[in-house]
Amino acid sequence: MTKLSVNINKIATLRNARGGDRPNVVQAAKDCERFGAQGITVHPRPDERHIRYQDVYDLKPIVTTEFNIEGNPTPDFLKLVKDVKPEQVTLVPDAPDAITSNAGWDTIKHKDFLTDIISEMKSLGIRTSIFVDPLESIIEGAAIVGTDRVELYTEDYARHYHSNRKAAIAPYVKAVVKAQEYGIGLNAGHDLDLDNLKYLKDNLPGLLEVSIGHALICDALYLGLENTIQLYLRQLK
Ligand SMILES: CC(=O)[C@@H](O)[C@H](O)COP(=O)(O)O
Ligand SMILES: NCC(=O)COP(=O)(O)O
């Protein structure tokens, strides 16, 4: 079964817009779980443009499903993760000023760096996932650094889905075969939405988790949060 982890970054974006506490991020996470979310994902960035480090501490005691913290493994980020000890950490090679996540890890070039961090996270009982492009050589590199899972970066899939979905999914199918060959668990995320999610899920056997935020929160503005989460879950059945 593919689990839906709702990324609540954009709830925090709205909260920060006026400097108050509305919408309340903790209450939103509770409600997302009550509406059926099987995980909560946050991506605290160095500039705290949306999710703040304090939000992560506040969320930890109330998340009853799976807590997934995503981010670039800077010293501050790693301290936060070690303090909070989520079920999963997803390492993302984001530049501090990136408007959003826009690249996967070069698991060959950063082999030693990733190996050390992954080993430390695993020693703390935190499942590791690394954000990667769907390249077979990169997946092989992911096996070498010892990650539990990879998160396939699905922006390219989403960009080409409407024009040629068979071509769009092809590299991801190859990446899945390689991941299964090495016994690496499979997550996916970025720019997934109600149009492209079912085809992805139907073509990637063994997909364990999708983390979805931007499109889901945008949809919720029109369709309501509970209804929207139910619609996304229906795509994963
Ligand atoms: C890694 C990834 O694609 C997302 O987890 C990321 O959280 C999106 O970040 P923004 O919400 O800041 O666009
Ligand atoms: N890891 C992907 C994620 O958490 C959300 O990405 P998006 O749906 O906001 O593009």
PDB file of C-alpha atoms and ligand atoms in Angstrom:
ATOM      1  CA  MET A   1       0.000   0.000   0.000  1.00  0.00           C
ATOM      2  CA  THR A   2       1.365   3.446  -0.888  1.00  0.00           C
ATOM      3  CA  LYS A   3       1.070   5.835   2.049  1.00  0.00           C
ATOM      4  CA  LEU A   4       0.155   9.510   1.679  1.00  0.00           C
ATOM      5  CA  SER A   5       2.360  11.848   3.717  1.00  0.00           C
ATOM      6  CA  VAL A   6       0.919  15.369   3.622  1.00  0.00           C
ATOM      7  CA  ASN A   7       3.561  18.086   3.423  1.00  0.00           C
ATOM      8  CA  ILE A   8       2.255  21.035   5.468  1.00  0.00           C
ATOM      9  CA  ASN A   9       4.872  23.596   4.406  1.00  0.00           C
ATOM     10  CA  LYS A  10       2.236  25.741   2.708  1.00  0.00           C
ATOM     11  CA  ILE A  11       0.026  25.825   5.773  1.00  0.00           C
ATOM     12  CA  ALA A  12       2.999  27.545   7.426  1.00  0.00           C
ATOM     13  CA  THR A  13       3.402  29.860   4.425  1.00  0.00           C
ATOM     14  CA  LEU A  14      -0.136  31.156   5.001  1.00  0.00           C
ATOM     15  CA  ARG A  15       0.426  31.374   8.758  1.00  0.00           C
ATOM     16  CA  ASN A  16       3.586  33.433   8.288  1.00  0.00           C
ATOM     17  CA  ALA A  17       1.924  35.820   5.824  1.00  0.00           C
ATOM     18  CA  ARG A  18       0.490  37.949   8.658  1.00  0.00           C
ATOM     19  CA  GLY A  19       2.840  37.090  11.488  1.00  0.00           C
ATOM     20  CA  GLY A  20       0.178  35.466  13.655  1.00  0.00           C
ATOM     21  CA  ASP A  21      -0.762  31.859  14.385  1.00  0.00           C
ATOM     22  CA  ARG A  22      -3.599  31.360  11.921  1.00  0.00           C
ATOM     23  CA  PRO A  23      -3.849  28.744  10.467  1.00  0.00           C
ATOM     24  CA  ASN A  24      -2.290  26.894  13.368  1.00  0.00           C
ATOM     25  CA  VAL A  25       0.242  24.399  11.989  1.00  0.00           C
ATOM     26  CA  VAL A  26      -0.132  21.906  14.837  1.00  0.00           C
ATOM     27  CA  GLN A  27      -3.925  21.864  14.517  1.00  0.00           C
ATOM     28  CA  ALA A  28      -3.598  21.474  10.740  1.00  0.00           C
ATOM     29  CA  ALA A  29      -1.369  18.432  11.196  1.00  0.00           C
ATOM     30  CA  LYS A  30      -3.840  16.886  13.653  1.00  0.00           C
ATOM     31  CA  ASP A  31      -6.676  17.512  11.214  1.00  0.00           C
ATOM     32  CA  CYS A  32      -4.721  16.089   8.256  1.00  0.00           C
ATOM     33  CA  GLU A  33      -4.245  12.866  10.207  1.00  0.00           C
ATOM     34  CA  ARG A  34      -7.894  12.857  11.297  1.00  0.00           C
ATOM     35  CA  PHE A  35      -8.875  13.227   7.611  1.00  0.00           C
ATOM     36  CA  GLY A  36      -6.777  10.185   6.673  1.00  0.00           C
ATOM     37  CA  ALA A  37      -3.203  11.339   6.072  1.00  0.00           C
ATOM     38  CA  GLN A  38      -0.793   8.476   6.813  1.00  0.00           C
ATOM     39  CA  GLY A  39       2.126  10.780   7.499  1.00  0.00           C
ATOM     40  CA  ILE A  40       3.092  14.399   8.026  1.00  0.00           C
ATOM     41  CA  THR A  41       6.042  15.873   6.137  1.00  0.00           C
ATOM     42  CA  VAL A  42       7.775  19.166   6.845  1.00  0.00           C
ATOM     43  CA  HIS A  43      10.726  20.791   5.148  1.00  0.00           C
ATOM     44  CA  PRO A  44      12.257  23.413   7.467  1.00  0.00           C
ATOM     45  CA  ARG A  45      14.475  25.604   5.297  1.00  0.00           C
ATOM     46  CA  PRO A  46      17.338  27.756   6.662  1.00  0.00           C
ATOM     47  CA  ASP A  47      15.368  30.979   6.071  1.00  0.00           C
ATOM     48  CA  GLU A  48      12.287  29.504   7.795  1.00  0.00           C
ATOM     49  CA  ARG A  49      10.137  30.908   4.962  1.00  0.00           C
ATOM     50  CA  HIS A  50       7.394  28.502   5.941  1.00  0.00           C
ATOM     51  CA  ILE A  51       8.003  25.699   8.485  1.00  0.00           C
ATOM     52  CA  ARG A  52      10.060  27.061  11.390  1.00  0.00           C
ATOM     53  CA  TYR A  53      12.395  24.941  13.487  1.00  0.00           C
ATOM     54  CA  GLN A  54      10.089  25.523  16.482  1.00  0.00           C
ATOM     55  CA  ASP A  55       7.179  24.093  14.464  1.00  0.00           C
ATOM     56  CA  VAL A  56       9.094  20.839  14.154  1.00  0.00           C
ATOM     57  CA  TYR A  57       9.538  20.607  17.939  1.00  0.00           C
ATOM     58  CA  ASP A  58       5.841  21.475  18.424  1.00  0.00           C
ATOM     59  CA  LEU A  59       4.711  18.873  15.900  1.00  0.00           C
ATOM     60  CA  LYS A  60       6.706  15.952  17.224  1.00  0.00           C
ATOM     61  CA  PRO A  61       4.445  15.150  20.255  1.00  0.00           C
ATOM     62  CA  ILE A  62       1.209  15.361  18.251  1.00  0.00           C
ATOM     63  CA  VAL A  63       2.030  13.440  15.055  1.00  0.00           C
ATOM     64  CA  THR A  64       0.548   9.963  15.555  1.00  0.00           C
ATOM     65  CA  THR A  65       1.199   8.581  12.051  1.00  0.00           C
ATOM     66  CA  GLU A  66       4.695   9.001  10.594  1.00  0.00           C
ATOM     67  CA  PHE A  67       6.729  12.175  10.912  1.00  0.00           C
ATOM     68  CA  ASN A  68       9.031  12.851   7.950  1.00  0.00           C
ATOM     69  CA  ILE A  69      11.482  15.747   8.189  1.00  0.00           C
ATOM     70  CA  GLU A  70      13.043  16.797   4.903  1.00  0.00           C
ATOM     71  CA  GLY A  71      15.973  19.088   4.353  1.00  0.00           C
ATOM     72  CA  ASN A  72      19.572  19.764   3.477  1.00  0.00           C
ATOM     73  CA  PRO A  73      21.743  18.085   6.157  1.00  0.00           C
ATOM     74  CA  THR A  74      23.352  21.243   7.506  1.00  0.00           C
ATOM     75  CA  PRO A  75      24.598  21.140  11.124  1.00  0.00           C
ATOM     76  CA  ASP A  76      21.485  23.015  12.318  1.00  0.00           C
ATOM     77  CA  PHE A  77      19.211  20.655  10.403  1.00  0.00           C
ATOM     78  CA  LEU A  78      20.968  17.576  11.759  1.00  0.00           C
ATOM     79  CA  LYS A  79      20.729  18.905  15.343  1.00  0.00           C
ATOM     80  CA  LEU A  80      16.996  19.415  14.854  1.00  0.00           C
ATOM     81  CA  VAL A  81      16.544  15.889  13.500  1.00  0.00           C
ATOM     82  CA  LYS A  82      18.612  14.339  16.297  1.00  0.00           C
ATOM     83  CA  ASP A  83      16.590  16.290  18.894  1.00  0.00           C
ATOM     84  CA  VAL A  84      13.209  15.360  17.386  1.00  0.00           C
ATOM     85  CA  LYS A  85      13.964  11.834  16.168  1.00  0.00           C
ATOM     86  CA  PRO A  86      11.224  11.526  13.519  1.00  0.00           C
ATOM     87  CA  GLU A  87      10.242   8.204  11.993  1.00  0.00           C
ATOM     88  CA  GLN A  88      11.992   9.284   8.785  1.00  0.00           C
ATOM     89  CA  VAL A  89      14.490  11.892   7.631  1.00  0.00           C
ATOM     90  CA  THR A  90      14.689  12.736   3.936  1.00  0.00           C
ATOM     91  CA  LEU A  91      17.978  14.328   2.893  1.00  0.00           C
ATOM     92  CA  VAL A  92      17.599  16.887   0.098  1.00  0.00           C
ATOM     93  CA  PRO A  93      20.544  18.717  -1.537  1.00  0.00           C
ATOM     94  CA  ASP A  94      18.762  22.087  -1.601  1.00  0.00           C
ATOM     95  CA  ALA A  95      20.658  25.341  -1.875  1.00  0.00           C
ATOM     96  CA  PRO A  96      19.580  27.756   0.919  1.00  0.00           C
ATOM     97  CA  ASP A  97      18.068  30.179  -1.627  1.00  0.00           C
ATOM     98  CA  ALA A  98      16.332  27.559  -3.792  1.00  0.00           C
ATOM     99  CA  ILE A  99      12.724  28.581  -4.446  1.00  0.00           C
ATOM    100  CA  THR A 100      11.873  24.911  -4.021  1.00  0.00           C
ATOM    101  CA  SER A 101      13.631  21.564  -4.161  1.00  0.00           C
ATOM    102  CA  ASN A 102      15.142  21.371  -7.625  1.00  0.00           C
ATOM    103  CA  ALA A 103      17.701  18.551  -7.714  1.00  0.00           C
ATOM    104  CA  GLY A 104      18.518  15.126  -6.385  1.00  0.00           C
ATOM    105  CA  TRP A 105      21.719  13.941  -4.756  1.00  0.00           C
ATOM    106  CA  ASP A 106      24.809  12.925  -6.684  1.00  0.00           C
ATOM    107  CA  THR A 107      25.270   9.797  -4.600  1.00  0.00           C
ATOM    108  CA  ILE A 108      28.594   9.070  -6.273  1.00  0.00           C
ATOM    109  CA  LYS A 109      30.195  12.472  -5.767  1.00  0.00           C
ATOM    110  CA  HIS A 110      28.822  12.773  -2.192  1.00  0.00           C
ATOM    111  CA  LYS A 111      29.356   9.136  -1.220  1.00  0.00           C
ATOM    112  CA  ASP A 112      31.389   9.716   1.949  1.00  0.00           C
ATOM    113  CA  PHE A 113      29.267  12.668   3.128  1.00  0.00           C
ATOM    114  CA  LEU A 114      26.018  10.753   2.738  1.00  0.00           C
ATOM    115  CA  THR A 115      27.402   7.506   4.151  1.00  0.00           C
ATOM    116  CA  ASP A 116      28.413   9.165   7.413  1.00  0.00           C
ATOM    117  CA  ILE A 117      25.109  11.026   7.904  1.00  0.00           C
ATOM    118  CA  ILE A 118      22.987   8.013   6.995  1.00  0.00           C
ATOM    119  CA  SER A 119      24.964   5.826   9.387  1.00  0.00           C
ATOM    120  CA  GLU A 120      24.416   8.323  12.228  1.00  0.00           C
ATOM    121  CA  MET A 121      20.679   8.654  11.531  1.00  0.00           C
ATOM    122  CA  LYS A 122      20.243   4.894  11.413  1.00  0.00           C
ATOM    123  CA  SER A 123      22.150   4.508  14.690  1.00  0.00           C
ATOM    124  CA  LEU A 124      19.473   6.750  16.243  1.00  0.00           C
ATOM    125  CA  GLY A 125      16.687   4.567  14.865  1.00  0.00           C
ATOM    126  CA  ILE A 126      15.640   7.093  12.224  1.00  0.00           C
ATOM    127  CA  ARG A 127      14.725   5.665   8.825  1.00  0.00           C
ATOM    128  CA  THR A 128      16.684   7.407   6.056  1.00  0.00           C
ATOM    129  CA  SER A 129      15.540   8.474   2.622  1.00  0.00           C
ATOM    130  CA  ILE A 130      17.523  10.494   0.088  1.00  0.00           C
ATOM    131  CA  PHE A 131      16.035  12.672  -2.643  1.00  0.00           C
ATOM    132  CA  VAL A 132      17.295  11.464  -6.027  1.00  0.00           C
ATOM    133  CA  ASP A 133      16.699  11.760  -9.734  1.00  0.00           C
ATOM    134  CA  PRO A 134      15.520   8.515 -11.392  1.00  0.00           C
ATOM    135  CA  LEU A 135      18.951   7.538 -12.699  1.00  0.00           C
ATOM    136  CA  GLU A 136      20.127   3.944 -12.390  1.00  0.00           C
ATOM    137  CA  SER A 137      23.707   4.956 -11.564  1.00  0.00           C
ATOM    138  CA  ILE A 138      22.437   7.256  -8.788  1.00  0.00           C
ATOM    139  CA  ILE A 139      20.292   4.464  -7.375  1.00  0.00           C
ATOM    140  CA  GLU A 140      23.355   2.204  -7.337  1.00  0.00           C
ATOM    141  CA  GLY A 141      25.166   4.976  -5.464  1.00  0.00           C
ATOM    142  CA  ALA A 142      22.262   5.128  -3.006  1.00  0.00           C
ATOM    143  CA  ALA A 143      22.765   1.452  -2.227  1.00  0.00           C
ATOM    144  CA  ILE A 144      26.455   2.088  -1.551  1.00  0.00           C
ATOM    145  CA  VAL A 145      25.770   4.927   0.925  1.00  0.00           C
ATOM    146  CA  GLY A 146      23.420   2.611   2.813  1.00  0.00           C
ATOM    147  CA  THR A 147      20.140   4.521   2.746  1.00  0.00           C
ATOM    148  CA  ASP A 148      16.954   2.702   3.734  1.00  0.00           C
ATOM    149  CA  ARG A 149      14.953   4.394   0.999  1.00  0.00           C
ATOM    150  CA  VAL A 150      15.198   6.812  -1.893  1.00  0.00           C
ATOM    151  CA  GLU A 151      12.626   9.476  -2.715  1.00  0.00           C
ATOM    152  CA  LEU A 152      12.310   9.744  -6.476  1.00  0.00           C
ATOM    153  CA  TYR A 153      12.210  13.431  -7.476  1.00  0.00           C
ATOM    154  CA  THR A 154       9.073  13.574  -9.623  1.00  0.00           C
ATOM    155  CA  GLU A 155       9.184  17.103 -11.042  1.00  0.00           C
ATOM    156  CA  ASP A 156      10.263  15.876 -14.493  1.00  0.00           C
ATOM    157  CA  TYR A 157       7.498  13.260 -14.446  1.00  0.00           C
ATOM    158  CA  ALA A 158       4.914  15.897 -13.575  1.00  0.00           C
ATOM    159  CA  ARG A 159       6.221  18.326 -16.197  1.00  0.00           C
ATOM    160  CA  HIS A 160       5.877  15.829 -19.032  1.00  0.00           C
ATOM    161  CA  TYR A 161       2.897  13.848 -17.783  1.00  0.00           C
ATOM    162  CA  HIS A 162       0.257  15.626 -19.855  1.00  0.00           C
ATOM    163  CA  SER A 163       2.246  15.627 -23.107  1.00  0.00           C
ATOM    164  CA  ASN A 164       3.553  12.054 -22.988  1.00  0.00           C
ATOM    165  CA  ARG A 165       2.955  10.098 -19.795  1.00  0.00           C
ATOM    166  CA  LYS A 166       4.503   6.882 -21.097  1.00  0.00           C
ATOM    167  CA  ALA A 167       7.767   8.694 -21.776  1.00  0.00           C
ATOM    168  CA  ALA A 168       7.462  10.612 -18.511  1.00  0.00           C
ATOM    169  CA  ILE A 169       7.201   7.474 -16.389  1.00  0.00           C
ATOM    170  CA  ALA A 170       9.868   5.451 -18.241  1.00  0.00           C
ATOM    171  CA  PRO A 171      12.969   6.555 -16.272  1.00  0.00           C
ATOM    172  CA  TYR A 172      11.121   6.035 -13.009  1.00  0.00           C
ATOM    173  CA  VAL A 173      10.186   2.460 -13.943  1.00  0.00           C
ATOM    174  CA  LYS A 174      13.854   1.713 -14.632  1.00  0.00           C
ATOM    175  CA  ALA A 175      14.849   3.332 -11.331  1.00  0.00           C
ATOM    176  CA  VAL A 176      12.341   1.158  -9.460  1.00  0.00           C
ATOM    177  CA  VAL A 177      13.801  -2.001 -10.950  1.00  0.00           C
ATOM    178  CA  LYS A 178      17.277  -0.903  -9.840  1.00  0.00           C
ATOM    179  CA  ALA A 179      16.054   0.033  -6.352  1.00  0.00           C
ATOM    180  CA  GLN A 180      14.382  -3.352  -5.953  1.00  0.00           C
ATOM    181  CA  GLU A 181      17.573  -5.065  -7.138  1.00  0.00           C
ATOM    182  CA  TYR A 182      19.398  -3.442  -4.209  1.00  0.00           C
ATOM    183  CA  GLY A 183      16.572  -3.800  -1.688  1.00  0.00           C
ATOM    184  CA  ILE A 184      16.122  -0.023  -1.325  1.00  0.00           C
ATOM    185  CA  GLY A 185      12.670   1.193  -0.274  1.00  0.00           C
ATOM    186  CA  LEU A 186      10.858   3.567  -2.617  1.00  0.00           C
ATOM    187  CA  ASN A 187       9.277   6.941  -1.881  1.00  0.00           C
ATOM    188  CA  ALA A 188       8.361   9.644  -4.388  1.00  0.00           C
ATOM    189  CA  GLY A 189       7.529  13.328  -4.306  1.00  0.00           C
ATOM    190  CA  HIS A 190       7.470  16.819  -5.803  1.00  0.00           C
ATOM    191  CA  ASP A 191       4.741  18.301  -8.002  1.00  0.00           C
ATOM    192  CA  LEU A 192       2.481  15.291  -7.629  1.00  0.00           C
ATOM    193  CA  ASP A 193      -1.206  16.122  -7.930  1.00  0.00           C
ATOM    194  CA  LEU A 194      -4.682  14.691  -8.522  1.00  0.00           C
ATOM    195  CA  ASP A 195      -4.008  14.357 -12.271  1.00  0.00           C
ATOM    196  CA  ASN A 196      -0.677  12.530 -12.240  1.00  0.00           C
ATOM    197  CA  LEU A 197      -0.682  10.567  -8.975  1.00  0.00           C
ATOM    198  CA  LYS A 198      -2.647   7.446  -9.954  1.00  0.00           C
ATOM    199  CA  TYR A 199      -0.575   6.762 -13.096  1.00  0.00           C
ATOM    200  CA  LEU A 200       2.618   7.072 -11.063  1.00  0.00           C
ATOM    201  CA  LYS A 201       1.350   4.724  -8.400  1.00  0.00           C
ATOM    202  CA  ASP A 202       0.037   2.199 -10.940  1.00  0.00           C
ATOM    203  CA  ASN A 203       3.397   2.061 -12.725  1.00  0.00           C
ATOM    204  CA  LEU A 204       5.793   1.989  -9.794  1.00  0.00           C
ATOM    205  CA  PRO A 205       5.354  -1.364  -8.042  1.00  0.00           C
ATOM    206  CA  GLY A 206       6.351  -1.288  -4.386  1.00  0.00           C
ATOM    207  CA  LEU A 207       5.976   2.484  -3.999  1.00  0.00           C
ATOM    208  CA  LEU A 208       5.853   2.865  -0.215  1.00  0.00           C
ATOM    209  CA  GLU A 209       5.113   6.570   0.268  1.00  0.00           C
ATOM    210  CA  VAL A 210       4.319   9.730  -1.609  1.00  0.00           C
ATOM    211  CA  SER A 211       4.790  13.088   0.068  1.00  0.00           C
ATOM    212  CA  ILE A 212       2.555  15.761  -1.391  1.00  0.00           C
ATOM    213  CA  GLY A 213       2.166  19.366  -0.362  1.00  0.00           C
ATOM    214  CA  HIS A 214       1.904  22.227  -2.784  1.00  0.00           C
ATOM    215  CA  ALA A 215      -0.822  20.895  -5.111  1.00  0.00           C
ATOM    216  CA  LEU A 216      -2.772  19.299  -2.258  1.00  0.00           C
ATOM    217  CA  ILE A 217      -2.964  22.524  -0.256  1.00  0.00           C
ATOM    218  CA  CYS A 218      -3.881  24.461  -3.406  1.00  0.00           C
ATOM    219  CA  ASP A 219      -6.663  21.957  -4.122  1.00  0.00           C
ATOM    220  CA  ALA A 220      -7.871  22.272  -0.528  1.00  0.00           C
ATOM    221  CA  LEU A 221      -8.512  25.975  -1.030  1.00  0.00           C
ATOM    222  CA  TYR A 222     -11.317  25.014  -3.439  1.00  0.00           C
ATOM    223  CA  LEU A 223     -12.306  21.528  -2.297  1.00  0.00           C
ATOM    224  CA  GLY A 224     -11.722  21.620   1.459  1.00  0.00           C
ATOM    225  CA  LEU A 225      -8.884  19.873   3.305  1.00  0.00           C
ATOM    226  CA  GLU A 226     -10.812  16.769   4.370  1.00  0.00           C
ATOM    227  CA  ASN A 227     -12.319  16.200   0.924  1.00  0.00           C
ATOM    228  CA  THR A 228      -8.968  16.834  -0.761  1.00  0.00           C
ATOM    229  CA  ILE A 229      -7.080  14.347   1.393  1.00  0.00           C
ATOM    230  CA  GLN A 230      -9.779  11.753   0.697  1.00  0.00           C
ATOM    231  CA  LEU A 231      -9.464  12.437  -3.063  1.00  0.00           C
ATOM    232  CA  TYR A 232      -5.684  11.937  -2.943  1.00  0.00           C
ATOM    233  CA  LEU A 233      -6.070   8.751  -0.911  1.00  0.00           C
ATOM    234  CA  ARG A 234      -8.520   7.461  -3.523  1.00  0.00           C
ATOM    235  CA  GLN A 235      -5.820   7.823  -6.193  1.00  0.00           C
ATOM    236  CA  LEU A 236      -3.600   5.487  -4.147  1.00  0.00           C
ATOM    237  CA  LYS A 237      -6.104   2.656  -3.689  1.00  0.00           C
TER     238      LYS A 237
HETATM  239  C1  LIG B   1      11.795  17.757  -1.444  1.00  0.00           C
HETATM  240  C2  LIG B   1      10.558  18.336  -1.997  1.00  0.00           C
HETATM  241  O1  LIG B   1      10.304  18.354  -3.152  1.00  0.00           O
HETATM  242  C3  LIG B   1       9.615  18.887  -1.066  1.00  0.00           C
HETATM  243  O2  LIG B   1       9.734  18.139   0.063  1.00  0.00           O
HETATM  244  C4  LIG B   1       9.869  20.268  -0.590  1.00  0.00           C
HETATM  245  O3  LIG B   1       9.397  20.317   0.721  1.00  0.00           O
HETATM  246  C5  LIG B   1       9.120  21.326  -1.290  1.00  0.00           C
HETATM  247  O4  LIG B   1       9.556  22.514  -0.656  1.00  0.00           O
HETATM  248  P1  LIG B   1       8.647  23.816  -0.693  1.00  0.00           P
HETATM  249  O5  LIG B   1       7.346  23.495   0.024  1.00  0.00           O
HETATM  250  O6  LIG B   1       9.486  24.848   0.022  1.00  0.00           O
HETATM  251  O7  LIG B   1       8.416  24.120  -2.152  1.00  0.00           O
HETATM  252  N1  LIG B   2       9.006  15.442  -0.899  1.00  0.00           N
HETATM  253  C1  LIG B   2       7.976  16.084  -1.662  1.00  0.00           C
HETATM  254  C2  LIG B   2       7.095  16.863  -0.727  1.00  0.00           C
HETATM  255  O1  LIG B   2       7.174  16.695   0.479  1.00  0.00           O
HETATM  256  C3  LIG B   2       6.112  17.811  -1.264  1.00  0.00           C
HETATM  257  O2  LIG B   2       6.467  18.296  -2.520  1.00  0.00           O
HETATM  258  P1  LIG B   2       5.335  19.179  -3.242  1.00  0.00           P
HETATM  259  O3  LIG B   2       4.092  18.323  -3.346  1.00  0.00           O
HETATM  260  O4  LIG B   2       5.093  20.391  -2.364  1.00  0.00           O
HETATM  261  O5  LIG B   2       5.905  19.528  -4.593  1.00  0.00           O
END
